[in-house]
Amino acid sequence: MFVILVIVICYLIGAIPFGYLVARWVKGIDIREHGSKNIGATNVGRVLGLKWFFVVFLLDFIKAGVPVSILLWGWLPDVTPETWPHSGVAALAGLAILIGNMFPVYLNFRGGKGAATGTGVMLPMAPWSLLAAILTFLVVFFTTRYVSLGSILAALVLSVTQLAIQRNNALSGENLPVTLLCLAGTVLVIWRHRSNLVRLWNGTENRITKNPKKL
């Protein structure tokens, strides 16, 4: 029962639409009607300016990283069932936060694409795999200026690195929930970027320029 409550609370935290709220507060606009019409940090930065990208990214990162860290590192009374690995509840909470970000109940389930939130979730759960993913993103982004391509490849590298690091132990003990979280996160991120994949294939995807237009 406590586990279900934790998962629901984490979903509701993950669903907080900081991109939407920041755009409303800064410019009084509905960010879903501008740019790529997404509430994520990239679109907020494209529409409002670079500093607001960092604000939204940080807020989405914190809303994920703090709850997962609290659960994983035992800063609250332990709610993990006796037969579960210690990382089990934290992994489920991280997945709930990621789903909340992508499909927020507050905005009719139209949310972000999980990059900043996924980073917050994975930092305490799989730091070395996350580091490989971040490096991949940076190389791809600064080479191509495509945020979407960098995010997709980073998600793939996250899971591949997790499997490579853990090898035969990836699906056993404490590693099992973490590996499943990485795999589920990768699938969700790629799914949320499916329209970007079509535009990348057609050569119509937007690049991030050095001097983006803003309202």
Tab-separated table of C-alpha atoms in Angstrom:
chain	number	residue	atom	x	y	z
A	1	MET	CA	0.000	0.000	0.000
A	2	PHE	CA	2.798	2.429	0.906
A	3	VAL	CA	4.592	1.609	-2.343
A	4	ILE	CA	1.487	2.460	-4.372
A	5	LEU	CA	1.148	5.761	-2.506
A	6	VAL	CA	4.805	6.599	-3.190
A	7	ILE	CA	4.383	5.837	-6.889
A	8	VAL	CA	1.262	8.011	-7.174
A	9	ILE	CA	2.930	10.907	-5.351
A	10	CYS	CA	6.009	10.623	-7.570
A	11	TYR	CA	3.848	10.627	-10.701
A	12	LEU	CA	2.117	13.812	-9.518
A	13	ILE	CA	5.486	15.423	-8.787
A	14	GLY	CA	6.819	14.397	-12.183
A	15	ALA	CA	3.713	15.798	-13.841
A	16	ILE	CA	4.379	19.345	-12.594
A	17	PRO	CA	4.725	21.203	-15.943
A	18	PHE	CA	7.517	23.644	-15.158
A	19	GLY	CA	7.987	24.636	-18.806
A	20	TYR	CA	4.330	25.604	-19.061
A	21	LEU	CA	4.388	27.415	-15.709
A	22	VAL	CA	7.585	29.361	-16.454
A	23	ALA	CA	6.263	30.522	-19.842
A	24	ARG	CA	3.023	31.647	-18.197
A	25	TRP	CA	4.915	33.499	-15.482
A	26	VAL	CA	7.549	35.132	-17.721
A	27	LYS	CA	5.494	36.057	-20.785
A	28	GLY	CA	1.919	35.143	-19.975
A	29	ILE	CA	1.832	32.704	-22.900
A	30	ASP	CA	0.821	29.096	-23.386
A	31	ILE	CA	4.088	27.500	-24.522
A	32	ARG	CA	2.036	24.777	-26.241
A	33	GLU	CA	1.045	27.366	-28.846
A	34	HIS	CA	4.591	28.447	-29.733
A	35	GLY	CA	7.710	26.954	-31.300
A	36	SER	CA	7.523	23.168	-31.389
A	37	LYS	CA	4.484	23.385	-29.066
A	38	ASN	CA	6.260	21.251	-26.464
A	39	ILE	CA	6.511	22.219	-22.784
A	40	GLY	CA	10.122	21.035	-22.422
A	41	ALA	CA	13.202	23.118	-21.707
A	42	THR	CA	14.372	23.148	-25.333
A	43	ASN	CA	11.197	24.756	-26.635
A	44	VAL	CA	11.037	27.185	-23.719
A	45	GLY	CA	14.607	28.246	-24.500
A	46	ARG	CA	13.800	28.576	-28.189
A	47	VAL	CA	10.778	30.787	-27.486
A	48	LEU	CA	11.832	32.773	-24.395
A	49	GLY	CA	15.624	32.770	-24.564
A	50	LEU	CA	18.524	30.597	-23.449
A	51	LYS	CA	18.444	31.448	-19.742
A	52	TRP	CA	14.919	30.089	-19.469
A	53	PHE	CA	16.093	26.808	-20.987
A	54	PHE	CA	18.436	26.409	-18.020
A	55	VAL	CA	15.715	27.414	-15.532
A	56	VAL	CA	13.245	24.836	-16.829
A	57	PHE	CA	15.918	22.157	-17.250
A	58	LEU	CA	17.046	22.661	-13.646
A	59	LEU	CA	13.504	22.550	-12.277
A	60	ASP	CA	12.686	19.372	-14.210
A	61	PHE	CA	15.991	17.876	-13.092
A	62	ILE	CA	15.341	18.672	-9.420
A	63	LYS	CA	11.776	17.343	-9.389
A	64	ALA	CA	13.178	13.995	-10.499
A	65	GLY	CA	16.541	13.802	-8.777
A	66	VAL	CA	15.419	14.769	-5.273
A	67	PRO	CA	12.599	12.203	-4.762
A	68	VAL	CA	14.611	9.360	-6.318
A	69	SER	CA	17.649	10.198	-4.188
A	70	ILE	CA	15.547	10.340	-1.028
A	71	LEU	CA	14.119	6.884	-1.718
A	72	LEU	CA	17.368	5.318	-2.905
A	73	TRP	CA	19.577	6.652	-0.113
A	74	GLY	CA	17.125	5.975	2.695
A	75	TRP	CA	16.381	9.525	3.829
A	76	LEU	CA	12.798	8.475	4.631
A	77	PRO	CA	11.503	5.397	6.456
A	78	ASP	CA	12.066	2.384	4.205
A	79	VAL	CA	8.934	1.389	2.283
A	80	THR	CA	10.596	-1.374	0.256
A	81	PRO	CA	8.822	-4.767	0.580
A	82	GLU	CA	11.050	-7.403	2.177
A	83	THR	CA	11.357	-9.514	-0.969
A	84	TRP	CA	12.326	-6.558	-3.200
A	85	PRO	CA	15.826	-5.282	-3.994
A	86	HIS	CA	16.544	-2.025	-2.164
A	87	SER	CA	16.633	-0.147	-5.486
A	88	GLY	CA	13.190	-1.413	-6.510
A	89	VAL	CA	10.997	1.343	-5.089
A	90	ALA	CA	13.397	4.083	-6.219
A	91	ALA	CA	13.366	2.659	-9.750
A	92	LEU	CA	9.562	2.519	-9.835
A	93	ALA	CA	9.408	6.056	-8.448
A	94	GLY	CA	11.823	7.245	-11.125
A	95	LEU	CA	9.733	5.632	-13.824
A	96	ALA	CA	6.572	7.213	-12.401
A	97	ILE	CA	8.235	10.648	-12.401
A	98	LEU	CA	9.360	10.191	-15.998
A	99	ILE	CA	5.882	9.102	-17.094
A	100	GLY	CA	4.396	12.040	-15.208
A	101	ASN	CA	6.684	14.444	-17.058
A	102	MET	CA	5.770	12.982	-20.428
A	103	PHE	CA	2.055	12.496	-19.729
A	104	PRO	CA	1.036	15.047	-17.065
A	105	VAL	CA	-2.494	14.791	-15.737
A	106	TYR	CA	-2.522	18.573	-15.252
A	107	LEU	CA	-2.212	19.254	-19.015
A	108	ASN	CA	-4.396	16.514	-20.480
A	109	PHE	CA	-1.366	14.189	-20.651
A	110	ARG	CA	0.528	16.403	-23.121
A	111	GLY	CA	3.963	16.819	-21.595
A	112	GLY	CA	7.672	16.978	-22.252
A	113	LYS	CA	10.042	14.484	-23.831
A	114	GLY	CA	11.915	13.423	-20.744
A	115	ALA	CA	15.476	14.673	-21.262
A	116	ALA	CA	15.903	16.844	-18.161
A	117	THR	CA	13.652	14.694	-15.992
A	118	GLY	CA	15.356	11.518	-17.168
A	119	THR	CA	18.723	13.033	-16.281
A	120	GLY	CA	17.485	13.722	-12.755
A	121	VAL	CA	16.152	10.199	-12.387
A	122	MET	CA	19.291	8.500	-13.661
A	123	LEU	CA	21.901	10.529	-11.759
A	124	PRO	CA	21.421	8.652	-8.466
A	125	MET	CA	20.348	5.381	-10.115
A	126	ALA	CA	22.972	4.888	-12.846
A	127	PRO	CA	25.575	7.691	-12.714
A	128	TRP	CA	28.201	6.089	-14.982
A	129	SER	CA	25.670	5.141	-17.626
A	130	LEU	CA	24.270	8.672	-17.405
A	131	LEU	CA	27.751	10.135	-17.871
A	132	ALA	CA	28.167	8.157	-21.098
A	133	ALA	CA	24.746	9.367	-22.246
A	134	ILE	CA	25.571	13.023	-21.478
A	135	LEU	CA	28.862	12.822	-23.368
A	136	THR	CA	27.032	11.274	-26.315
A	137	PHE	CA	24.455	14.044	-26.277
A	138	LEU	CA	27.085	16.774	-26.185
A	139	VAL	CA	29.091	15.306	-29.062
A	140	VAL	CA	25.999	14.799	-31.226
A	141	PHE	CA	24.492	18.180	-30.392
A	142	PHE	CA	27.601	20.266	-31.004
A	143	THR	CA	28.247	18.340	-34.200
A	144	THR	CA	24.754	18.488	-35.661
A	145	ARG	CA	22.869	21.135	-33.577
A	146	TYR	CA	19.977	18.641	-33.277
A	147	VAL	CA	18.734	18.318	-29.683
A	148	SER	CA	16.370	15.511	-30.662
A	149	LEU	CA	19.058	13.379	-32.296
A	150	GLY	CA	21.350	13.891	-29.322
A	151	SER	CA	18.569	12.897	-26.905
A	152	ILE	CA	17.655	9.755	-28.840
A	153	LEU	CA	21.238	8.534	-29.151
A	154	ALA	CA	21.962	9.428	-25.520
A	155	ALA	CA	18.989	7.314	-24.412
A	156	LEU	CA	20.287	4.364	-26.420
A	157	VAL	CA	23.807	4.758	-25.031
A	158	LEU	CA	22.391	4.863	-21.491
A	159	SER	CA	20.937	1.358	-21.789
A	160	VAL	CA	23.872	-0.068	-23.732
A	161	THR	CA	26.330	1.266	-21.150
A	162	GLN	CA	24.285	-0.084	-18.243
A	163	LEU	CA	24.234	-3.548	-19.820
A	164	ALA	CA	27.949	-3.358	-20.640
A	165	ILE	CA	28.968	-2.273	-17.144
A	166	GLN	CA	26.919	-4.889	-15.315
A	167	ARG	CA	27.340	-7.674	-17.909
A	168	ASN	CA	26.018	-10.959	-16.482
A	169	ASN	CA	24.730	-9.211	-13.364
A	170	ALA	CA	22.593	-6.650	-15.196
A	171	LEU	CA	19.376	-8.573	-14.570
A	172	SER	CA	20.013	-9.830	-11.056
A	173	GLY	CA	19.841	-8.468	-7.517
A	174	GLU	CA	20.058	-4.730	-7.004
A	175	ASN	CA	20.996	-4.219	-10.660
A	176	LEU	CA	17.717	-5.582	-12.035
A	177	PRO	CA	15.473	-2.574	-11.191
A	178	VAL	CA	18.135	-0.135	-12.413
A	179	THR	CA	18.622	-1.951	-15.717
A	180	LEU	CA	14.875	-2.222	-16.299
A	181	LEU	CA	14.526	1.492	-15.515
A	182	CYS	CA	17.230	2.334	-18.071
A	183	LEU	CA	15.560	0.169	-20.716
A	184	ALA	CA	12.087	1.562	-20.011
A	185	GLY	CA	13.407	5.121	-20.019
A	186	THR	CA	15.101	4.555	-23.361
A	187	VAL	CA	11.901	3.221	-24.905
A	188	LEU	CA	9.856	6.125	-23.534
A	189	VAL	CA	12.308	8.792	-24.714
A	190	ILE	CA	12.472	7.327	-28.220
A	191	TRP	CA	8.680	7.004	-28.330
A	192	ARG	CA	8.238	10.648	-27.335
A	193	HIS	CA	10.688	11.652	-30.072
A	194	ARG	CA	8.955	9.665	-32.831
A	195	SER	CA	7.797	12.827	-34.635
A	196	ASN	CA	11.368	14.152	-34.454
A	197	LEU	CA	12.596	10.910	-36.012
A	198	VAL	CA	10.248	11.465	-38.953
A	199	ARG	CA	11.480	15.037	-39.395
A	200	LEU	CA	15.113	13.930	-39.111
A	201	TRP	CA	14.482	11.337	-41.813
A	202	ASN	CA	12.793	13.939	-44.029
A	203	GLY	CA	15.465	16.579	-43.363
A	204	THR	CA	12.959	19.013	-41.839
A	205	GLU	CA	13.979	18.867	-38.175
A	206	ASN	CA	14.796	22.227	-36.569
A	207	ARG	CA	18.359	22.884	-35.484
A	208	ILE	CA	19.308	24.994	-32.490
A	209	THR	CA	20.955	28.166	-33.731
A	210	LYS	CA	23.418	30.304	-31.804
A	211	ASN	CA	20.999	33.242	-31.752
A	212	PRO	CA	17.502	31.776	-31.424
A	213	LYS	CA	14.491	34.011	-31.916
A	214	LYS	CA	12.507	34.768	-28.794
A	215	LEU	CA	9.309	36.520	-27.869
